[in-house]
PDB file of C-alpha atoms in Angstrom:
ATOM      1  CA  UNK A 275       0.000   0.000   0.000  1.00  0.00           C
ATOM      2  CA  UNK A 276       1.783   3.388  -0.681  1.00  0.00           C
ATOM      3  CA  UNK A 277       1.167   6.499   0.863  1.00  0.00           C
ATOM      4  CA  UNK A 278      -2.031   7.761  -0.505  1.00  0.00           C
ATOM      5  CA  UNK A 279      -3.865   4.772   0.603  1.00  0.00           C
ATOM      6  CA  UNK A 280      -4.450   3.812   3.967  1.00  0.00           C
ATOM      7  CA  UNK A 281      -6.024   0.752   5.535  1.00  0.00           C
ATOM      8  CA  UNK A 282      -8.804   1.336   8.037  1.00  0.00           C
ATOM      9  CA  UNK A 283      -9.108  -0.817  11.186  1.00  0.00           C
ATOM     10  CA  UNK A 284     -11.906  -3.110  11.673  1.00  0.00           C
ATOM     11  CA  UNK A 285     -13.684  -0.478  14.174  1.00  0.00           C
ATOM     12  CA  UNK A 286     -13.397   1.957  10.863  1.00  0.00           C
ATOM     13  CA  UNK A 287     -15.161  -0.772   8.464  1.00  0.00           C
ATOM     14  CA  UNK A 288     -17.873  -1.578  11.180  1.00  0.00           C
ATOM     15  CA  UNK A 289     -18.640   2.005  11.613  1.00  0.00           C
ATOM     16  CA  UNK A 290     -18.584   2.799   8.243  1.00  0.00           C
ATOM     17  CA  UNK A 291     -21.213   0.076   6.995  1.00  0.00           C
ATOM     18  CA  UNK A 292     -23.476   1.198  10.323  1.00  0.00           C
ATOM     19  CA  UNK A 293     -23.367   4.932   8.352  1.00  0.00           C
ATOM     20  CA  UNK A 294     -24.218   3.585   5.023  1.00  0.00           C
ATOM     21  CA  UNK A 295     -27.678   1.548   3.351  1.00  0.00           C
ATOM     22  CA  UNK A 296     -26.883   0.550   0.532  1.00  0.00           C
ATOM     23  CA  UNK A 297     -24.034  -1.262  -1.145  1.00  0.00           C
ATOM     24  CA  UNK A 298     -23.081  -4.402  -3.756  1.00  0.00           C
ATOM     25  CA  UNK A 299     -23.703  -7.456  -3.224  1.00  0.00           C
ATOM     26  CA  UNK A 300     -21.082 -10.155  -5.407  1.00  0.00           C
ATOM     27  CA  UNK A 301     -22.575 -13.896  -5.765  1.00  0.00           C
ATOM     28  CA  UNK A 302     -22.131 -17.194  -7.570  1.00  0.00           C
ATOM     29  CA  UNK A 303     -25.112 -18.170 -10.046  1.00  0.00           C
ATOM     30  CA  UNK A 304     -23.893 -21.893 -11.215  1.00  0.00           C
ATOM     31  CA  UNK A 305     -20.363 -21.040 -12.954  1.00  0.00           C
ATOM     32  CA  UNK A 306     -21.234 -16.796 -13.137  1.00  0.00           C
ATOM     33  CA  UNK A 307     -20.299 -14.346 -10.865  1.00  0.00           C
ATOM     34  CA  UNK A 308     -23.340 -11.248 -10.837  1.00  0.00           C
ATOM     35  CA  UNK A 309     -23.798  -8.156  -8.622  1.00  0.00           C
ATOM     36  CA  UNK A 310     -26.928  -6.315  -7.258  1.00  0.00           C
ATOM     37  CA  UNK A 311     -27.467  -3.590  -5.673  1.00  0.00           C
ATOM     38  CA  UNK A 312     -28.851  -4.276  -1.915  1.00  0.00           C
ATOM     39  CA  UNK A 313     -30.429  -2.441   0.698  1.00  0.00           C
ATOM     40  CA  UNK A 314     -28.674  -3.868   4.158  1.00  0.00           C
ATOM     41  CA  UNK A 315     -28.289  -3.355   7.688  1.00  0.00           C
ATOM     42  CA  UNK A 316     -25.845  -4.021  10.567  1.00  0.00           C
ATOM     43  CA  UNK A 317     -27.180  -6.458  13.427  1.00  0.00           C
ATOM     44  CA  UNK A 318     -24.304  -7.139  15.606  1.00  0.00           C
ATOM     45  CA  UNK A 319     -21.212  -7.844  13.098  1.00  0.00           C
ATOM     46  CA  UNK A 320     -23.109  -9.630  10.408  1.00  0.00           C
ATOM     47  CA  UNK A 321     -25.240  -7.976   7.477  1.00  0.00           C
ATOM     48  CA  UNK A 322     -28.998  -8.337   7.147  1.00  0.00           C
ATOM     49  CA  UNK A 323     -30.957  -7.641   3.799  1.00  0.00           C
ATOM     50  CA  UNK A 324     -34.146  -8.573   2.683  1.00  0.00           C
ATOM     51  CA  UNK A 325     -34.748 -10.337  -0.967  1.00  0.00           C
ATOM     52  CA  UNK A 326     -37.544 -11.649  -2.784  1.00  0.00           C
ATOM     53  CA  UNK A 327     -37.791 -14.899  -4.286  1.00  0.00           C
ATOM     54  CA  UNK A 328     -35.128 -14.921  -7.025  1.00  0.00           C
ATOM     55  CA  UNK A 329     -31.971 -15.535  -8.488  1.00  0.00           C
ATOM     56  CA  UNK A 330     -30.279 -14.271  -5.601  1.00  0.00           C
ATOM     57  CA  UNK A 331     -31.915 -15.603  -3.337  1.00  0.00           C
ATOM     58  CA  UNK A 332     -31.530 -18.972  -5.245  1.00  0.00           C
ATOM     59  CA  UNK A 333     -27.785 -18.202  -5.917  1.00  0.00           C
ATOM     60  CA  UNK A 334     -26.961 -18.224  -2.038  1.00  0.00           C
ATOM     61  CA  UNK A 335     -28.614 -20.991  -1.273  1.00  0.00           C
ATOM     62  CA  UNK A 336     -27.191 -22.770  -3.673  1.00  0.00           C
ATOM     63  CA  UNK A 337     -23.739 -21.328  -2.948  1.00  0.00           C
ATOM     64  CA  UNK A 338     -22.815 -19.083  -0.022  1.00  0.00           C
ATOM     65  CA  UNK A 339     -19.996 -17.619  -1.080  1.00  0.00           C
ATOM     66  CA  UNK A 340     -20.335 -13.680  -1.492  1.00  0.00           C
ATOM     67  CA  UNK A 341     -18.448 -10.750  -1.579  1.00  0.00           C
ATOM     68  CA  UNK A 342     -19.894  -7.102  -0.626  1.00  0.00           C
ATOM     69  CA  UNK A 343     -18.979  -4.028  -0.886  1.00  0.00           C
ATOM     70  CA  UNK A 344     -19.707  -0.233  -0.040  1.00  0.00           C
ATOM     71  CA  UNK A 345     -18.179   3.336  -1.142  1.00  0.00           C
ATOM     72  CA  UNK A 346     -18.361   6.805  -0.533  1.00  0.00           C
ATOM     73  CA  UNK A 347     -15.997   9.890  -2.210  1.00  0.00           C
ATOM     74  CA  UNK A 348     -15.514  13.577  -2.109  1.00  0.00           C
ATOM     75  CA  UNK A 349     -13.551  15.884  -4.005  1.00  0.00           C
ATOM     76  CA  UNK A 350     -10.424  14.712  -1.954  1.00  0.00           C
ATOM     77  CA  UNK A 351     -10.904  11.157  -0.231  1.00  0.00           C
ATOM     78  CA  UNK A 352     -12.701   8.366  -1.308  1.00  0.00           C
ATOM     79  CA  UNK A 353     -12.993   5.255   1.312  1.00  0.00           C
ATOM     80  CA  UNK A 354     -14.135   1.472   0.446  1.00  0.00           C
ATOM     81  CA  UNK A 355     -15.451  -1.562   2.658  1.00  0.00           C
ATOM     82  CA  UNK A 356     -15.119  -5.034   1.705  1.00  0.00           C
ATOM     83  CA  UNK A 357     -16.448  -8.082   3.342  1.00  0.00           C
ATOM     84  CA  UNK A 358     -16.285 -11.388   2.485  1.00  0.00           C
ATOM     85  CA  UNK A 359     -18.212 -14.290   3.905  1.00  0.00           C
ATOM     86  CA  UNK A 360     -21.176 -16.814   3.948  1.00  0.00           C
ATOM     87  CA  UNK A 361     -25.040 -15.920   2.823  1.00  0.00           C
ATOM     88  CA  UNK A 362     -27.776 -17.444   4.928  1.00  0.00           C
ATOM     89  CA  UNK A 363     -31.263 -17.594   4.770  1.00  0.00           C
ATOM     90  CA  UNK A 364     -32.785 -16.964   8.026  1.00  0.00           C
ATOM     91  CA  UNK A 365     -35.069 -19.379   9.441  1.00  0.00           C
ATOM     92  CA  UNK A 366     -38.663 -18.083  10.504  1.00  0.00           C
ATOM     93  CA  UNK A 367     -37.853 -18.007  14.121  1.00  0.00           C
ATOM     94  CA  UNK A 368     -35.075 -15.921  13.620  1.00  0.00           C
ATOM     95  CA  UNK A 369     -36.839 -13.333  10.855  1.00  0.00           C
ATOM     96  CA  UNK A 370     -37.407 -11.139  13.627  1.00  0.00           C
ATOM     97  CA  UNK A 371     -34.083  -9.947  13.530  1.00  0.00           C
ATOM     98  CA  UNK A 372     -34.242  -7.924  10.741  1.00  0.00           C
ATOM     99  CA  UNK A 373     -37.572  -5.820  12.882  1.00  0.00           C
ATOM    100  CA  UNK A 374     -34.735  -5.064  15.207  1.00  0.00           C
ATOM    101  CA  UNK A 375     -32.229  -2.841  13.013  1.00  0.00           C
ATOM    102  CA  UNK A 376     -32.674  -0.070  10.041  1.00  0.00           C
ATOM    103  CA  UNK A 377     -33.777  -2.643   7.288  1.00  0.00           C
ATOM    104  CA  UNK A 378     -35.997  -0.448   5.472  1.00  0.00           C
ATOM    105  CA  UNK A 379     -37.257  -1.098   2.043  1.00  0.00           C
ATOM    106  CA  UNK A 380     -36.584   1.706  -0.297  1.00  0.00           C
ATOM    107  CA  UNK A 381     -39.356   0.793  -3.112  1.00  0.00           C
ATOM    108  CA  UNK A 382     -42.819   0.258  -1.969  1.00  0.00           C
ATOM    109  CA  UNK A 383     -43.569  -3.391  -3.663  1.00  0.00           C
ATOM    110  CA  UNK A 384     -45.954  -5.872  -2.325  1.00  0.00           C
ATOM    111  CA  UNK A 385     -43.691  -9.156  -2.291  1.00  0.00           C
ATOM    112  CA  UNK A 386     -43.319 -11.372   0.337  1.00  0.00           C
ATOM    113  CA  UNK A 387     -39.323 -10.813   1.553  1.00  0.00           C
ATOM    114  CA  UNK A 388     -36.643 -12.961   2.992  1.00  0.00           C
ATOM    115  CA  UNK A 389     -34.361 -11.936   5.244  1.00  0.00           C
ATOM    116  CA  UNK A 390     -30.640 -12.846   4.411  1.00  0.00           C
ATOM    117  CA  UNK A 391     -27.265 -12.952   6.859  1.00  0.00           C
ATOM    118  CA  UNK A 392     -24.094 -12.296   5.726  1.00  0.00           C
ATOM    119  CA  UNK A 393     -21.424 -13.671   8.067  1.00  0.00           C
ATOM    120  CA  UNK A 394     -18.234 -12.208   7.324  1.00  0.00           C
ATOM    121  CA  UNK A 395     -14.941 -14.340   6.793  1.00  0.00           C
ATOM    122  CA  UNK A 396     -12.700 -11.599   5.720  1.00  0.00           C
ATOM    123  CA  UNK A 397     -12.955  -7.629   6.477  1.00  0.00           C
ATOM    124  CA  UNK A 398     -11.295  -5.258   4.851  1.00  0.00           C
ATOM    125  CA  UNK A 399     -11.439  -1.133   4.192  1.00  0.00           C
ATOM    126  CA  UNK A 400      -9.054   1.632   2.397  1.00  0.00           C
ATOM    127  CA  UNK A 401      -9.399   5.105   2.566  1.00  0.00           C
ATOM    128  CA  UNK A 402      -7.614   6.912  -0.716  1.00  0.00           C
ATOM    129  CA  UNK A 403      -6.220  10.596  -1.334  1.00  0.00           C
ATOM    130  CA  UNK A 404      -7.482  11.321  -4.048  1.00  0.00           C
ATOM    131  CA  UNK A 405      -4.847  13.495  -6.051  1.00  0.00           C
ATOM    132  CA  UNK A 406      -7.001  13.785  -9.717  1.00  0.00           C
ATOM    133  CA  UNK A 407      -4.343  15.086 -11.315  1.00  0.00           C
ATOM    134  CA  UNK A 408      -6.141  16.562 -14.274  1.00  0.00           C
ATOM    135  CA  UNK A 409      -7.716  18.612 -11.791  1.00  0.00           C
ATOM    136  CA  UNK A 410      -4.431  20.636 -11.326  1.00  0.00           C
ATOM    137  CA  UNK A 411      -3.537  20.810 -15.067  1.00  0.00           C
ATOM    138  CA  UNK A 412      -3.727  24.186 -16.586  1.00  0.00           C
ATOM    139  CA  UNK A 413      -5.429  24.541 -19.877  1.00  0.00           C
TER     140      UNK A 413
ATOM    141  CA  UNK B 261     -41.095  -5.325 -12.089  1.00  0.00           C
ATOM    142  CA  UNK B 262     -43.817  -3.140 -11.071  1.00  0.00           C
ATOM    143  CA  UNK B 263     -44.597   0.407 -11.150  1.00  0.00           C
ATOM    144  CA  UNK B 264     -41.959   1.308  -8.712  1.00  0.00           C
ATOM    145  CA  UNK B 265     -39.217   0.158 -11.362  1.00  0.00           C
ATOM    146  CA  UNK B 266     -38.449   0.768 -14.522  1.00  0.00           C
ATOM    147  CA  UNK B 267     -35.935  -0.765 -17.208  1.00  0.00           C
ATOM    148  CA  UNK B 268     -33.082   1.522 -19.212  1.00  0.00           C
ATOM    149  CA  UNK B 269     -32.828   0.925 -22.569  1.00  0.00           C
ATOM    150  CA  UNK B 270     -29.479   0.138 -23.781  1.00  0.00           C
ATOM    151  CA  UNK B 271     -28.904   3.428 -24.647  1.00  0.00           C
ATOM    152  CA  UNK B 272     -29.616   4.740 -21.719  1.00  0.00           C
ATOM    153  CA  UNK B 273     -27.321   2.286 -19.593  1.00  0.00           C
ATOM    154  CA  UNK B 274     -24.361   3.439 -22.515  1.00  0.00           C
ATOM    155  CA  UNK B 275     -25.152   7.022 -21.299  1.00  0.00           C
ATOM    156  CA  UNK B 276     -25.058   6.635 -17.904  1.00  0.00           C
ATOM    157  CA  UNK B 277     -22.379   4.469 -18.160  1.00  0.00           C
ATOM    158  CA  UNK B 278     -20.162   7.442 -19.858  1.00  0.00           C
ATOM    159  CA  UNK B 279     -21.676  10.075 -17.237  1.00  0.00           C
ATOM    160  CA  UNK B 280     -20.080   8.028 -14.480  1.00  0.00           C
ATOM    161  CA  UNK B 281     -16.072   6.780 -14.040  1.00  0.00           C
ATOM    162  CA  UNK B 282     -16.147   4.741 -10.784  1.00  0.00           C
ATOM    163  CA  UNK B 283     -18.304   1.324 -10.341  1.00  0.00           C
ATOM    164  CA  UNK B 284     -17.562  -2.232  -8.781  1.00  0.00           C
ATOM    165  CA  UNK B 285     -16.331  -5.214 -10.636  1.00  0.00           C
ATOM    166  CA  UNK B 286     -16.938  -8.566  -9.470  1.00  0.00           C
ATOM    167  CA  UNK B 287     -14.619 -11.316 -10.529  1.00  0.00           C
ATOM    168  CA  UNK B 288     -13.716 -15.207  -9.411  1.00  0.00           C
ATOM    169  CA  UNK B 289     -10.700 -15.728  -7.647  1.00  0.00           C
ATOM    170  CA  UNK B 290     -10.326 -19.460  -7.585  1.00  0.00           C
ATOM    171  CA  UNK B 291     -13.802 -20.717  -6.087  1.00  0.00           C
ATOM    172  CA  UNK B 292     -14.385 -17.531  -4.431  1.00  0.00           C
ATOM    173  CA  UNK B 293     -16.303 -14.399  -5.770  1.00  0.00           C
ATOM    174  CA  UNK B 294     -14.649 -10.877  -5.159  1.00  0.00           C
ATOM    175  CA  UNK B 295     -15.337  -7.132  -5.312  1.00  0.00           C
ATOM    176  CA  UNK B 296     -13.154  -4.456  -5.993  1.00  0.00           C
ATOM    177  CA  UNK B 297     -13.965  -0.652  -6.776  1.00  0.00           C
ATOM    178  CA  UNK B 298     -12.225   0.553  -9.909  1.00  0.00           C
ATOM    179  CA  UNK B 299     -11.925   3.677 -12.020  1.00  0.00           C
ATOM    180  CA  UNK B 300     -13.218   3.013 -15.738  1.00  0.00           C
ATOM    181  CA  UNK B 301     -13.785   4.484 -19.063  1.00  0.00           C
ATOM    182  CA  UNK B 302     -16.157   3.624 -22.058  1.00  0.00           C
ATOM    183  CA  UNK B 303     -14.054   2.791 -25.187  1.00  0.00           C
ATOM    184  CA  UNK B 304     -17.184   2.535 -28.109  1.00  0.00           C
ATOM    185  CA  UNK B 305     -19.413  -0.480 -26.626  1.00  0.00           C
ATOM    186  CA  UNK B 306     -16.537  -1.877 -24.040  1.00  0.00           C
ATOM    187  CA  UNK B 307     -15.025  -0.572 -20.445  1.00  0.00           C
ATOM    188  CA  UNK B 308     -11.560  -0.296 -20.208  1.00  0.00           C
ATOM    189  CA  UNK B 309      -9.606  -0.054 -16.356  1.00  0.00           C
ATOM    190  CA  UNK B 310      -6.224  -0.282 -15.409  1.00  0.00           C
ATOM    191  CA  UNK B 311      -5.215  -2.512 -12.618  1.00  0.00           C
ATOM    192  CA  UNK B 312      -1.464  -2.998 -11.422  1.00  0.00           C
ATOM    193  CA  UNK B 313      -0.008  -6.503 -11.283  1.00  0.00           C
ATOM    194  CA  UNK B 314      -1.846  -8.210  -8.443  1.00  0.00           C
ATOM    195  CA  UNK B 315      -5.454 -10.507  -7.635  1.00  0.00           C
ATOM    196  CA  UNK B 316      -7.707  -8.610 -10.041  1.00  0.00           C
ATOM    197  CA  UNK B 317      -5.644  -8.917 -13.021  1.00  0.00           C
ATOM    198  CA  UNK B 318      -4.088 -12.620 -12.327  1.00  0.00           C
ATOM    199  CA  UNK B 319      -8.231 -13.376 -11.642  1.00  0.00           C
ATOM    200  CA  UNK B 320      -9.188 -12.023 -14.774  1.00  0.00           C
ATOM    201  CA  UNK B 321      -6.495 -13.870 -16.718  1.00  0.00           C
ATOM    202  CA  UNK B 322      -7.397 -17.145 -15.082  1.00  0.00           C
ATOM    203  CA  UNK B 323     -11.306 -16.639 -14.934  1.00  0.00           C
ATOM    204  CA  UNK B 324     -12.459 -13.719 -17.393  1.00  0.00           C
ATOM    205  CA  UNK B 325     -16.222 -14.125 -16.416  1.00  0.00           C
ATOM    206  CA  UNK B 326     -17.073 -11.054 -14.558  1.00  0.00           C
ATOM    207  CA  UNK B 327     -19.614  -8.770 -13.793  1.00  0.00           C
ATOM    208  CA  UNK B 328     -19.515  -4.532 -13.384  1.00  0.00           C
ATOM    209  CA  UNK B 329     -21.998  -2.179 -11.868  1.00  0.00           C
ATOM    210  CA  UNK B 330     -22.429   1.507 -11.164  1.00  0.00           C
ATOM    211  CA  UNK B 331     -25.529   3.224  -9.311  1.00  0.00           C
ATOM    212  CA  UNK B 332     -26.330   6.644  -8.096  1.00  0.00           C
ATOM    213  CA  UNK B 333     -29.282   7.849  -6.192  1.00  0.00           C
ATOM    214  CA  UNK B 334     -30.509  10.954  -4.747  1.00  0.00           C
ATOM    215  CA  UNK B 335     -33.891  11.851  -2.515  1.00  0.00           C
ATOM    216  CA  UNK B 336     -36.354  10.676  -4.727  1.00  0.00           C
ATOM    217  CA  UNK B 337     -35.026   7.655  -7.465  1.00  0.00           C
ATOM    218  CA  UNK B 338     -31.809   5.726  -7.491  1.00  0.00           C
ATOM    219  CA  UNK B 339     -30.303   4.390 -10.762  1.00  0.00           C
ATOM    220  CA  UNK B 340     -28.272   1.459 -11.080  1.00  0.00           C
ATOM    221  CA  UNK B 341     -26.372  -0.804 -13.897  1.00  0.00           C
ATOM    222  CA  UNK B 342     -25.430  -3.574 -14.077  1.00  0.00           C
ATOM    223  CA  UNK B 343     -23.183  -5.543 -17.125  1.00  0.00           C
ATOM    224  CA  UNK B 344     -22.099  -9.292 -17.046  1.00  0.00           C
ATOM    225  CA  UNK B 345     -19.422  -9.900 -19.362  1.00  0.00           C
ATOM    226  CA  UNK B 346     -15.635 -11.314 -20.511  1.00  0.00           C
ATOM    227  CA  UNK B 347     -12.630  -9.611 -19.111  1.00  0.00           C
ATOM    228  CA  UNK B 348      -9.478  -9.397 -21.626  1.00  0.00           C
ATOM    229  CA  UNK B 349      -5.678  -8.118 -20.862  1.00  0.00           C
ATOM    230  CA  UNK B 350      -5.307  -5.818 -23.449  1.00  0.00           C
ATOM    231  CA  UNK B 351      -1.966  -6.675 -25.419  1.00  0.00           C
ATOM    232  CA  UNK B 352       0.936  -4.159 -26.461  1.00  0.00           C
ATOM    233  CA  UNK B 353      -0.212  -3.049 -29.286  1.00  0.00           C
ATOM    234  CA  UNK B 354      -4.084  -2.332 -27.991  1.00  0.00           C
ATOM    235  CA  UNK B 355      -3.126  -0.420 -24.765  1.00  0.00           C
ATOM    236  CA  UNK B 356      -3.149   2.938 -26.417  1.00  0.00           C
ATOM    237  CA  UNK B 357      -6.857   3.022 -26.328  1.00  0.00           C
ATOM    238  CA  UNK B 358      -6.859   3.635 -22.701  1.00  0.00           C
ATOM    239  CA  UNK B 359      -5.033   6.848 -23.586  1.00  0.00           C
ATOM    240  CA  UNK B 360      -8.031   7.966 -26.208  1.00  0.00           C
ATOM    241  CA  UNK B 361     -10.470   7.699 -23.448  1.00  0.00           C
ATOM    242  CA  UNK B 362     -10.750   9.507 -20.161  1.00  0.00           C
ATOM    243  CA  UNK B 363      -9.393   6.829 -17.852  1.00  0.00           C
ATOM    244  CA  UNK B 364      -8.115   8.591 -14.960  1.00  0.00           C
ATOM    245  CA  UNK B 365      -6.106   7.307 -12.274  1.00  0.00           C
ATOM    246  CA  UNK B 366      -7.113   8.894  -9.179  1.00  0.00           C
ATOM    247  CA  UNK B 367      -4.745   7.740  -6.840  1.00  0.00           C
ATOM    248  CA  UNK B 368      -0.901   8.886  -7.182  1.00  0.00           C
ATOM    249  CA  UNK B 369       1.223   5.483  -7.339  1.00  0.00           C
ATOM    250  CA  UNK B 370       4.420   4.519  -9.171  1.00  0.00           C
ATOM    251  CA  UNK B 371       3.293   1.439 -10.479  1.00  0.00           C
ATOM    252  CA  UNK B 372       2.948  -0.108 -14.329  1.00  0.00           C
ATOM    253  CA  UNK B 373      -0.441  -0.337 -15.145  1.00  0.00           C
ATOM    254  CA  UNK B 374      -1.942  -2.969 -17.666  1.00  0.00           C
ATOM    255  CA  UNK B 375      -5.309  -1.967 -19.501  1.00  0.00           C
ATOM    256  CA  UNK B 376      -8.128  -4.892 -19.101  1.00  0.00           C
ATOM    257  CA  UNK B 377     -11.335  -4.549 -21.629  1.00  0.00           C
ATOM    258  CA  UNK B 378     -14.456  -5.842 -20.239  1.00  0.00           C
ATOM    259  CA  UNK B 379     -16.185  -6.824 -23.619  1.00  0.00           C
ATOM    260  CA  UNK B 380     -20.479  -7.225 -22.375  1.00  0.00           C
ATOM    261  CA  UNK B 381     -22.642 -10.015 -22.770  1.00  0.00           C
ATOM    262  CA  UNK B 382     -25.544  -8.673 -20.942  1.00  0.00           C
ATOM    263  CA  UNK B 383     -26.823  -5.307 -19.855  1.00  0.00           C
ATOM    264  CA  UNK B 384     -29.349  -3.975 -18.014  1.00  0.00           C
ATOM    265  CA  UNK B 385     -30.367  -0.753 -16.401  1.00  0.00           C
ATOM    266  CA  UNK B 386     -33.133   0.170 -13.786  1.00  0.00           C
ATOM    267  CA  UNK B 387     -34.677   3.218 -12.448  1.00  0.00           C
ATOM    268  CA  UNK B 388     -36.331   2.886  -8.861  1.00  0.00           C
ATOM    269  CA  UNK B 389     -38.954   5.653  -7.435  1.00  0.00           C
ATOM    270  CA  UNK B 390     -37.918   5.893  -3.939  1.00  0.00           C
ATOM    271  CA  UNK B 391     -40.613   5.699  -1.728  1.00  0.00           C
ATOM    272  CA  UNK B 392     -38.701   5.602   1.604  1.00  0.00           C
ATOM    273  CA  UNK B 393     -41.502   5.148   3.963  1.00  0.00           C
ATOM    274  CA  UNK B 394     -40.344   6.033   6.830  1.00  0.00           C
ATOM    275  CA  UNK B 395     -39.269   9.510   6.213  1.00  0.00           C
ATOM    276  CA  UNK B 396     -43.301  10.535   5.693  1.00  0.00           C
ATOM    277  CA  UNK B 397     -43.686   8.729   9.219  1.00  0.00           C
ATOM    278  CA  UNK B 398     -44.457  11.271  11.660  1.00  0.00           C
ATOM    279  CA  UNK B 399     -42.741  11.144  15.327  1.00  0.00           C
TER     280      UNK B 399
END
C-alpha cells in the first residue's frame, strides 16, 4: 500500500457500513459471478438484507460464497469496505431480527421478503487521497 | 417489475455508463467471488480499467467471467447498472486506447499499469422511485 492509501481498522469498516444503506452485493449463479445492488443493515457484526424470491436468493442458497462491498468519495478522499463471507437464509424463528435494526425497504412493492445474513470471513477497508491530477492541469 | 421500477434501454445504460467513471467489478478468484472498486472508461461499446499486477488482473487472466456495476441515487429515485461480461488483458499493441479515453487514475502510485477490456454479454439498467416510507412517518 503506498502512501495515498491507507487501511482502516476493523472499528473503521464496522462504523462505516453502520453509516451507510446501501451497497453491492457479489454472488455465484452456477459457474457466473453477478452483482446487485442491496439495501442492508448491521445487526451485531453480520449484514442483514431482505430479498424476494429470485436468483439471488436462489444463488446463495445454492452457494454461499459472497463478496460485498460499499463506497463513498468527495472531491479529496474516497474510502471502500469489503467483506467477504457466507449468505444465509434466516429461518422463521429468527426473521425477527431484521424488525430489530434499520432494514428499510426503499421501493414500496408488495412481495413477500426474505431476510438474508451475511457472516463475514474476511474484512477489509481503504481510505484513498485522491490526487485527480487533471484537476491541477492548466489549460 | 412493477410500477416502482423501470428498465433503461441500452442506450440509456451506454449514457449513464459514460456520465459516471467509478463502479464495482466482481470477478472469481479461484472458487471464491470478489469485489473491488475501480476507475473506468467507455471505449465505443466496451469498459476499459487499469489494474497494477496483483489478484484482479491474475483473476481475470485465469477466470475472465465477470460482472460490473455503477448506481447513483438521490432523494427521490436511485439508478443502477449492471453488465455481465468477458474480461481481456489488453496486449501491447491495444493499450493505447486507454489513452483515447478519459481513464483517470485517481490515486498517485508509481506502479505499471496494464489496460483490461471488459467486452459485455448482458446489460441492463433500472430506475427505482424511492418511496422511503419512513421519512413521511411522523414522530
Amino acid at each position: 500500500m503506498d502512501e495515498a492509501t491507507q487501511a482502516l481498522s476493523p472499528d473503521e469498516c464496522w462504523e462505516f457500513l453502520r453509516s451507510e444503506e446501501f451497497g453491492r452485493l457479489a454472488f455465484h449463479l452456477g459457474d457466473e459471478v453477478h452483482i446487485a445492488p442491496i439495501n442492508y443493515a448491521v445487526d451485531h457484526r453480520t449484514l442483514l438484507f431482505r430479498t424476494a424470491p429470485g436468483s439471488k436468493l436462489l444463488a446463495v442458497v445454492m452457494n454461499p460464497d459472497v463478496a460485498f462491498e460499499i463506497d463513498a468519495y468527495d472531491e479529496r478522499t474516497a474510502r471502500s469496505v469489503i467483506l467477504r463471507g457466507k449468505a444465509r437464509l434466516l429461518e422463521e424463528d429468527e426473521a425477527h431480527r431484521a424488525e430489530n435494526v434499520p432494514l428499510r425497504p426503499w421501493v414500496d412493492a408488495d412481495v413477500k421478503y426474505n431476510v438474508v445474513e451475511i457472516a463475514p470471513d474476511t474484512l477489509s477497508g481503504r481510505r484513498f487521497d485522491l490526487t485527480k491530477p487533471w484537476t491541477h492541469l492548466k489549460p
